[in-house]
Amino acid sequence: MMQWIPPIAFILAGLLAGIIAEKVIFKKLEIFVKNKRIAGGNIIFHSLHRMTFIWFMIGGFFWAVLSSPLRPDIVTVLQKILTIAFLYSVTLVLARLTAGFVNLFIQRAEGVPTSLVSNLAKATVLLLGTLILLQTVGVEITPIVTTLGIGGLAVGLALQDTLANLFSGFYLIISKQVRTGDYVKLDAGQEGYVTDITWRNTTIKEVSNNVVIVPNSKLASAIFTNYHLPAKEITLTMNVGVSYDSDLEQVEKVTVEVAKEVMQEIAPKLIGNEPYIRFHTFGDFSIDFTLYMRVSEFFDQRIGKHIFIKKLHKRYQEAGISIPFPIREVYVQNNSQEN
């Protein structure tokens, strides 16, 4: 029994060191990085989550195996198992780091990251790490790679739809026809913000907070409108009619002033793009014109119209400008004869 005291002590020491490292040292470093706002700090700590504890435990078991009275062949097998566990944990950390920094790069370049690219980067690192791990422990990887290549053809034939969605997703991302954060409207009528592009489908979140799932291959071949391309800013148009006895110069002045107030409220950065109106029709009851005003993005049209109508109605009342409503005169012919 005395021979097992050192191995047990090493295991307990690794367990205790892992708990201290994870709960005390690791937490303090995480708080320090957050306070200093070090770039990529959150990614690093997310990648190392639980790993310090695992590494100390592996170290404790490794020294326990070396100091144990086990037979040499058993010791060798256990050492290989612990080596595999350690190398795989390192591979997992590298995969997390790669996915995190790829997401960070895409976020800085495009605004919102997509899980397709980050998951591909993570899978690539895991695959390469697994092959290196097998090579390290003495497993010949050449037959494995050959088998994977042959088997890949069979899998590709069986998963044609899945691969079509995968490559369509890459096409959408590379061509930048659709980006996460864009507001799109499909030819089928669904519309909303693109929240993610995965290996299989594109997720669109409607204004009503419902989620529309569209296969990437369907989206790549669909007719859709992207309201954020070539730029997010769009022109809001409003059709208005005023009575025939209105002073059109005054109507133009008041309407443009109200539009500027609305732009100052919802799109101050675009105030340099002056709103304007264009009269176009002598209608049955009014002289009609269209207001043109820039807003920051497609969804701002709703709040822009809401504020504009309220402000314009009030200003027209103050200025004595009337918006006529349809009036129809009905003539009744009395065909009755007096007796």
C-alpha positions as MATLAB code, in Angstrom:
seq = 'MMQWIPPIAFILAGLLAGIIAEKVIFKKLEIFVKNKRIAGGNIIFHSLHRMTFIWFMIGGFFWAVLSSPLRPDIVTVLQKILTIAFLYSVTLVLARLTAGFVNLFIQRAEGVPTSLVSNLAKATVLLLGTLILLQTVGVEITPIVTTLGIGGLAVGLALQDTLANLFSGFYLIISKQVRTGDYVKLDAGQEGYVTDITWRNTTIKEVSNNVVIVPNSKLASAIFTNYHLPAKEITLTMNVGVSYDSDLEQVEKVTVEVAKEVMQEIAPKLIGNEPYIRFHTFGDFSIDFTLYMRVSEFFDQRIGKHIFIKKLHKRYQEAGISIPFPIREVYVQNNSQEN';
ca = [
       0.000    0.000    0.000;
       2.893    2.356    0.716;
       3.876    2.165   -2.966;
       0.569    3.755   -3.971;
       0.880    6.756   -1.687;
       3.072    8.829   -4.108;
       0.777    8.202   -7.133;
      -2.312    9.138   -5.104;
      -0.509   12.219   -3.813;
       0.376   13.301   -7.364;
      -3.268   12.864   -8.469;
      -4.564   14.886   -5.513;
      -1.898   17.550   -6.089;
      -2.912   17.835   -9.763;
      -6.584   18.095   -8.772;
      -5.883   20.779   -6.163;
      -3.586   22.750   -8.484;
      -6.186   22.580  -11.256;
      -8.946   23.910   -8.987;
      -6.737   26.764   -7.743;
      -5.620   27.659  -11.255;
      -9.172   27.579  -12.643;
     -11.038   29.273   -9.797;
      -8.453   31.780   -8.537;
      -5.591   32.572  -10.923;
      -7.594   32.141  -14.132;
     -10.478   34.307  -12.828;
      -8.147   37.115  -11.712;
      -6.385   37.150  -15.084;
      -9.760   37.236  -16.835;
     -10.891   40.249  -14.778;
      -7.560   41.985  -15.442;
      -7.859   41.483  -19.216;
     -11.485   42.729  -19.224;
     -10.542   45.858  -17.282;
      -7.607   46.580  -19.599;
      -9.785   45.800  -22.651;
      -7.034   43.820  -24.320;
      -7.960   42.957  -27.924;
      -8.861   39.288  -28.256;
      -8.677   38.717  -24.508;
     -12.194   37.275  -24.302;
     -11.410   34.882  -27.140;
      -8.272   33.630  -25.409;
     -10.016   33.051  -22.089;
     -12.991   31.378  -23.755;
     -10.579   29.062  -25.553;
      -8.771   28.188  -22.315;
     -11.990   27.611  -20.345;
     -11.594   24.425  -18.223;
      -8.332   23.617  -19.966;
      -6.030   24.697  -17.145;
      -7.838   22.319  -14.813;
      -7.577   19.484  -17.357;
      -3.866   20.121  -17.958;
      -3.008   20.042  -14.248;
      -5.031   16.842  -13.875;
      -3.207   15.243  -16.810;
       0.113   16.318  -15.263;
      -0.877   14.787  -11.931;
      -1.884   11.494  -13.551;
       1.292   11.480  -15.655;
       3.564   11.715  -12.604;
       1.347    9.240  -10.782;
       1.858    6.715  -13.584;
       5.632    7.249  -13.526;
       5.805    6.709   -9.766;
       3.386    3.784   -9.683;
       4.481    0.136   -9.262;
       2.737   -0.884  -12.487;
       4.362   -3.064  -15.130;
       6.393   -1.156  -17.778;
       4.070   -2.131  -20.636;
       1.027   -0.798  -18.752;
       2.932    2.394  -17.906;
       3.747    2.880  -21.601;
       0.094    2.463  -22.616;
      -1.094    4.899  -19.936;
       1.537    7.438  -20.973;
       0.309    7.263  -24.565;
      -3.300    7.759  -23.445;
      -2.335   10.808  -21.370;
      -0.244   12.168  -24.246;
      -3.203   11.805  -26.593;
      -5.495   13.552  -24.099;
      -3.044   16.449  -23.706;
      -2.435   16.876  -27.441;
      -6.159   16.732  -28.187;
      -6.861   19.406  -25.541;
      -4.193   21.623  -27.123;
      -5.767   21.024  -30.534;
      -9.171   21.998  -29.145;
      -7.725   25.226  -27.730;
      -6.129   26.084  -31.078;
      -9.418   25.348  -32.869;
     -11.304   27.658  -30.500;
      -8.687   30.371  -30.919;
      -8.817   30.086  -34.706;
     -12.631   30.264  -34.832;
     -12.691   33.183  -32.392;
     -10.102   35.295  -34.205;
     -11.657   34.512  -37.595;
     -14.966   35.769  -36.208;
     -13.226   38.865  -34.831;
     -11.593   39.594  -38.188;
     -14.879   39.181  -40.083;
     -16.696   41.327  -37.542;
     -14.213   44.160  -37.989;
     -14.282   43.844  -41.777;
     -17.984   43.176  -42.402;
     -19.776   44.123  -39.189;
     -21.300   40.776  -38.141;
     -19.576   37.376  -38.296;
     -21.026   34.212  -39.855;
     -20.775   30.808  -38.228;
     -20.008   29.065  -41.547;
     -16.493   30.502  -41.900;
     -15.604   30.159  -38.221;
     -16.899   26.574  -38.053;
     -14.909   25.674  -41.183;
     -11.735   27.144  -39.660;
     -12.383   25.252  -36.432;
     -13.024   21.963  -38.261;
      -9.851   22.395  -40.323;
      -7.701   22.892  -37.226;
      -9.331   19.898  -35.503;
      -8.721   17.697  -38.537;
      -5.080   18.725  -38.908;
      -4.541   18.427  -35.157;
      -6.020   14.922  -35.122;
      -3.752   13.816  -37.975;
      -0.691   15.283  -36.235;
      -1.750   13.611  -32.987;
      -2.032   10.203  -34.680;
       1.363   10.688  -36.337;
       2.882   11.631  -32.955;
       1.677    8.478  -31.210;
       2.985    6.290  -34.030;
      -0.109    5.725  -36.146;
       0.555    5.791  -39.913;
      -1.742    8.448  -41.338;
      -1.114    7.866  -45.076;
      -3.599    4.954  -45.326;
      -6.099    6.993  -43.315;
      -5.819    9.979  -45.674;
      -6.186    7.662  -48.685;
      -9.238    6.015  -47.161;
     -10.754    9.398  -46.387;
     -10.194   10.492  -49.989;
     -11.923    7.425  -51.423;
     -14.663    7.513  -48.837;
     -15.153   11.211  -49.503;
     -16.337   10.455  -53.027;
     -19.014    8.111  -51.742;
     -20.054   10.538  -49.040;
     -20.179   13.363  -51.591;
     -22.594   11.388  -53.773;
     -24.776   10.569  -50.783;
     -24.811   14.147  -49.471;
     -25.336   16.103  -52.674;
     -27.980   18.408  -51.157;
     -25.854   19.099  -48.087;
     -22.775   19.883  -50.184;
     -24.879   22.088  -52.486;
     -25.981   24.112  -49.458;
     -22.401   24.247  -48.162;
     -20.907   25.574  -51.397;
     -23.866   27.911  -51.926;
     -23.180   29.365  -48.490;
     -19.552   29.992  -49.458;
     -20.702   31.562  -52.721;
     -23.062   33.942  -50.890;
     -20.322   34.980  -48.459;
     -17.544   35.373  -51.029;
     -19.733   37.219  -53.544;
     -21.058   39.451  -50.722;
     -24.529   39.320  -52.213;
     -25.838   38.616  -48.722;
     -24.098   39.549  -45.484;
     -25.147   39.110  -41.904;
     -26.966   42.234  -40.802;
     -28.417   42.945  -44.265;
     -32.146   43.526  -44.690;
     -33.435   41.345  -47.534;
     -36.789   40.602  -49.137;
     -37.281   37.279  -50.926;
     -39.358   36.810  -54.050;
     -41.745   34.675  -51.962;
     -42.511   37.710  -49.783;
     -40.505   36.971  -46.616;
     -38.285   39.792  -45.444;
     -36.053   40.577  -42.494;
     -32.485   40.841  -41.226;
     -29.948   38.118  -42.056;
     -28.666   36.906  -38.678;
     -26.417   34.010  -39.708;
     -25.208   31.921  -42.638;
     -24.447   28.356  -41.551;
     -23.148   25.355  -43.504;
     -26.710   24.412  -44.450;
     -29.042   27.417  -44.326;
     -29.399   31.155  -43.927;
     -31.362   32.515  -40.976;
     -33.553   35.585  -41.546;
     -35.166   37.319  -38.572;
     -38.400   39.104  -39.427;
     -39.473   42.369  -37.814;
     -42.168   40.392  -35.974;
     -39.300   38.438  -34.324;
     -40.101   35.262  -36.247;
     -37.246   33.357  -37.894;
     -37.233   32.254  -41.532;
     -34.868   29.391  -42.413;
     -33.801   29.362  -46.072;
     -31.508   26.632  -47.521;
     -28.381   28.246  -48.956;
     -28.916   26.627  -52.359;
     -32.444   28.084  -52.541;
     -31.250   31.557  -51.561;
     -28.374   31.454  -54.059;
     -30.823   30.778  -56.910;
     -33.670   32.988  -55.644;
     -34.627   36.483  -56.745;
     -34.341   38.755  -53.732;
     -33.804   42.406  -52.895;
     -30.963   43.405  -50.575;
     -31.847   46.792  -49.122;
     -28.339   47.229  -47.695;
     -26.584   47.067  -51.063;
     -24.818   48.970  -52.454;
     -25.320   51.020  -49.255;
     -27.631   50.954  -46.248;
     -28.897   54.487  -46.857;
     -32.043   54.607  -48.956;
     -34.524   57.240  -50.081;
     -37.866   57.409  -48.313;
     -40.701   58.566  -50.583;
     -44.044   59.962  -49.441;
     -46.983   60.898  -51.664;
     -48.948   63.931  -50.455;
     -51.749   66.028  -51.924;
     -52.776   69.613  -51.093;
     -55.846   71.588  -52.031;
     -55.973   73.630  -55.253;
     -56.139   76.935  -53.398;
     -52.784   76.286  -51.642;
     -49.706   78.425  -52.203;
     -47.375   75.821  -53.736;
     -44.223   77.775  -52.830;
     -45.310   77.762  -49.207;
     -46.232   74.090  -49.431;
     -42.737   73.243  -50.698;
     -41.035   75.372  -48.031;
     -43.025   73.931  -45.108;
     -42.771   70.331  -46.314;
     -38.988   70.492  -46.784;
     -38.566   72.101  -43.352;
     -40.551   69.284  -41.723;
     -38.521   66.677  -43.623;
     -35.286   68.256  -42.367;
     -36.583   68.071  -38.783;
     -37.369   64.381  -39.243;
     -33.926   63.696  -40.732;
     -32.266   65.525  -37.853;
     -34.126   63.221  -35.490;
     -33.631   59.816  -37.162;
     -30.693   60.297  -39.575;
     -28.536   63.258  -38.477;
     -25.496   61.953  -40.374;
     -27.375   62.274  -43.668;
     -28.582   65.821  -43.122;
     -26.235   66.964  -45.885;
     -28.550   65.228  -48.383;
     -31.281   67.844  -48.578;
     -34.841   66.505  -48.859;
     -36.918   67.787  -51.749;
     -40.390   67.506  -53.275;
     -41.621   67.225  -56.848;
     -45.150   68.170  -57.916;
     -46.413   65.745  -60.542;
     -50.216   65.487  -60.824;
     -53.350   67.616  -60.987;
     -55.569   65.120  -59.224;
     -59.346   65.004  -58.934;
     -59.293   66.597  -55.491;
     -55.711   67.815  -54.953;
     -52.389   68.781  -56.438;
     -50.156   65.805  -55.746;
     -46.430   65.721  -55.067;
     -43.806   63.265  -53.808;
     -41.340   63.919  -50.993;
     -37.834   62.433  -51.264;
     -35.866   62.071  -48.014;
     -32.780   59.995  -47.120;
     -32.836   57.622  -44.119;
     -30.136   55.434  -42.619;
     -31.575   52.039  -43.569;
     -34.665   50.265  -44.888;
     -36.369   49.761  -41.530;
     -36.051   53.486  -40.686;
     -38.693   54.171  -43.322;
     -41.421   53.113  -40.902;
     -40.452   55.416  -38.076;
     -39.608   58.135  -40.609;
     -43.080   58.043  -42.159;
     -44.675   57.934  -38.718;
     -42.871   61.042  -37.466;
     -43.182   62.889  -40.780;
     -46.963   62.469  -41.008;
     -47.495   63.708  -37.458;
     -45.227   66.727  -37.857;
     -46.497   67.604  -41.347;
     -50.147   67.443  -40.294;
     -49.471   69.803  -37.396;
     -47.435   72.252  -39.497;
     -50.038   72.282  -42.281;
     -52.716   73.156  -39.745;
     -50.584   76.008  -38.392;
     -49.852   77.304  -41.913;
     -53.433   76.981  -43.095;
     -52.587   74.369  -45.732;
     -55.329   71.786  -46.201;
     -55.057   68.186  -47.346;
     -58.389   67.583  -49.096;
     -60.372   64.413  -48.747;
     -62.397   62.968  -51.652;
     -65.764   64.632  -52.182;
     -68.390   63.365  -54.568;
     -71.495   65.286  -55.587;
     -74.493   63.080  -56.174;
     -77.407   64.383  -58.254;
     -80.767   62.679  -57.796;
     -83.236   63.028  -60.631;
     -86.857   62.964  -59.571;
     -88.861   61.199  -62.304;
     -92.136   61.088  -60.379;
     -95.120   62.709  -62.101;
     -97.719   64.810  -60.343;
    -101.266   63.477  -60.598;
];
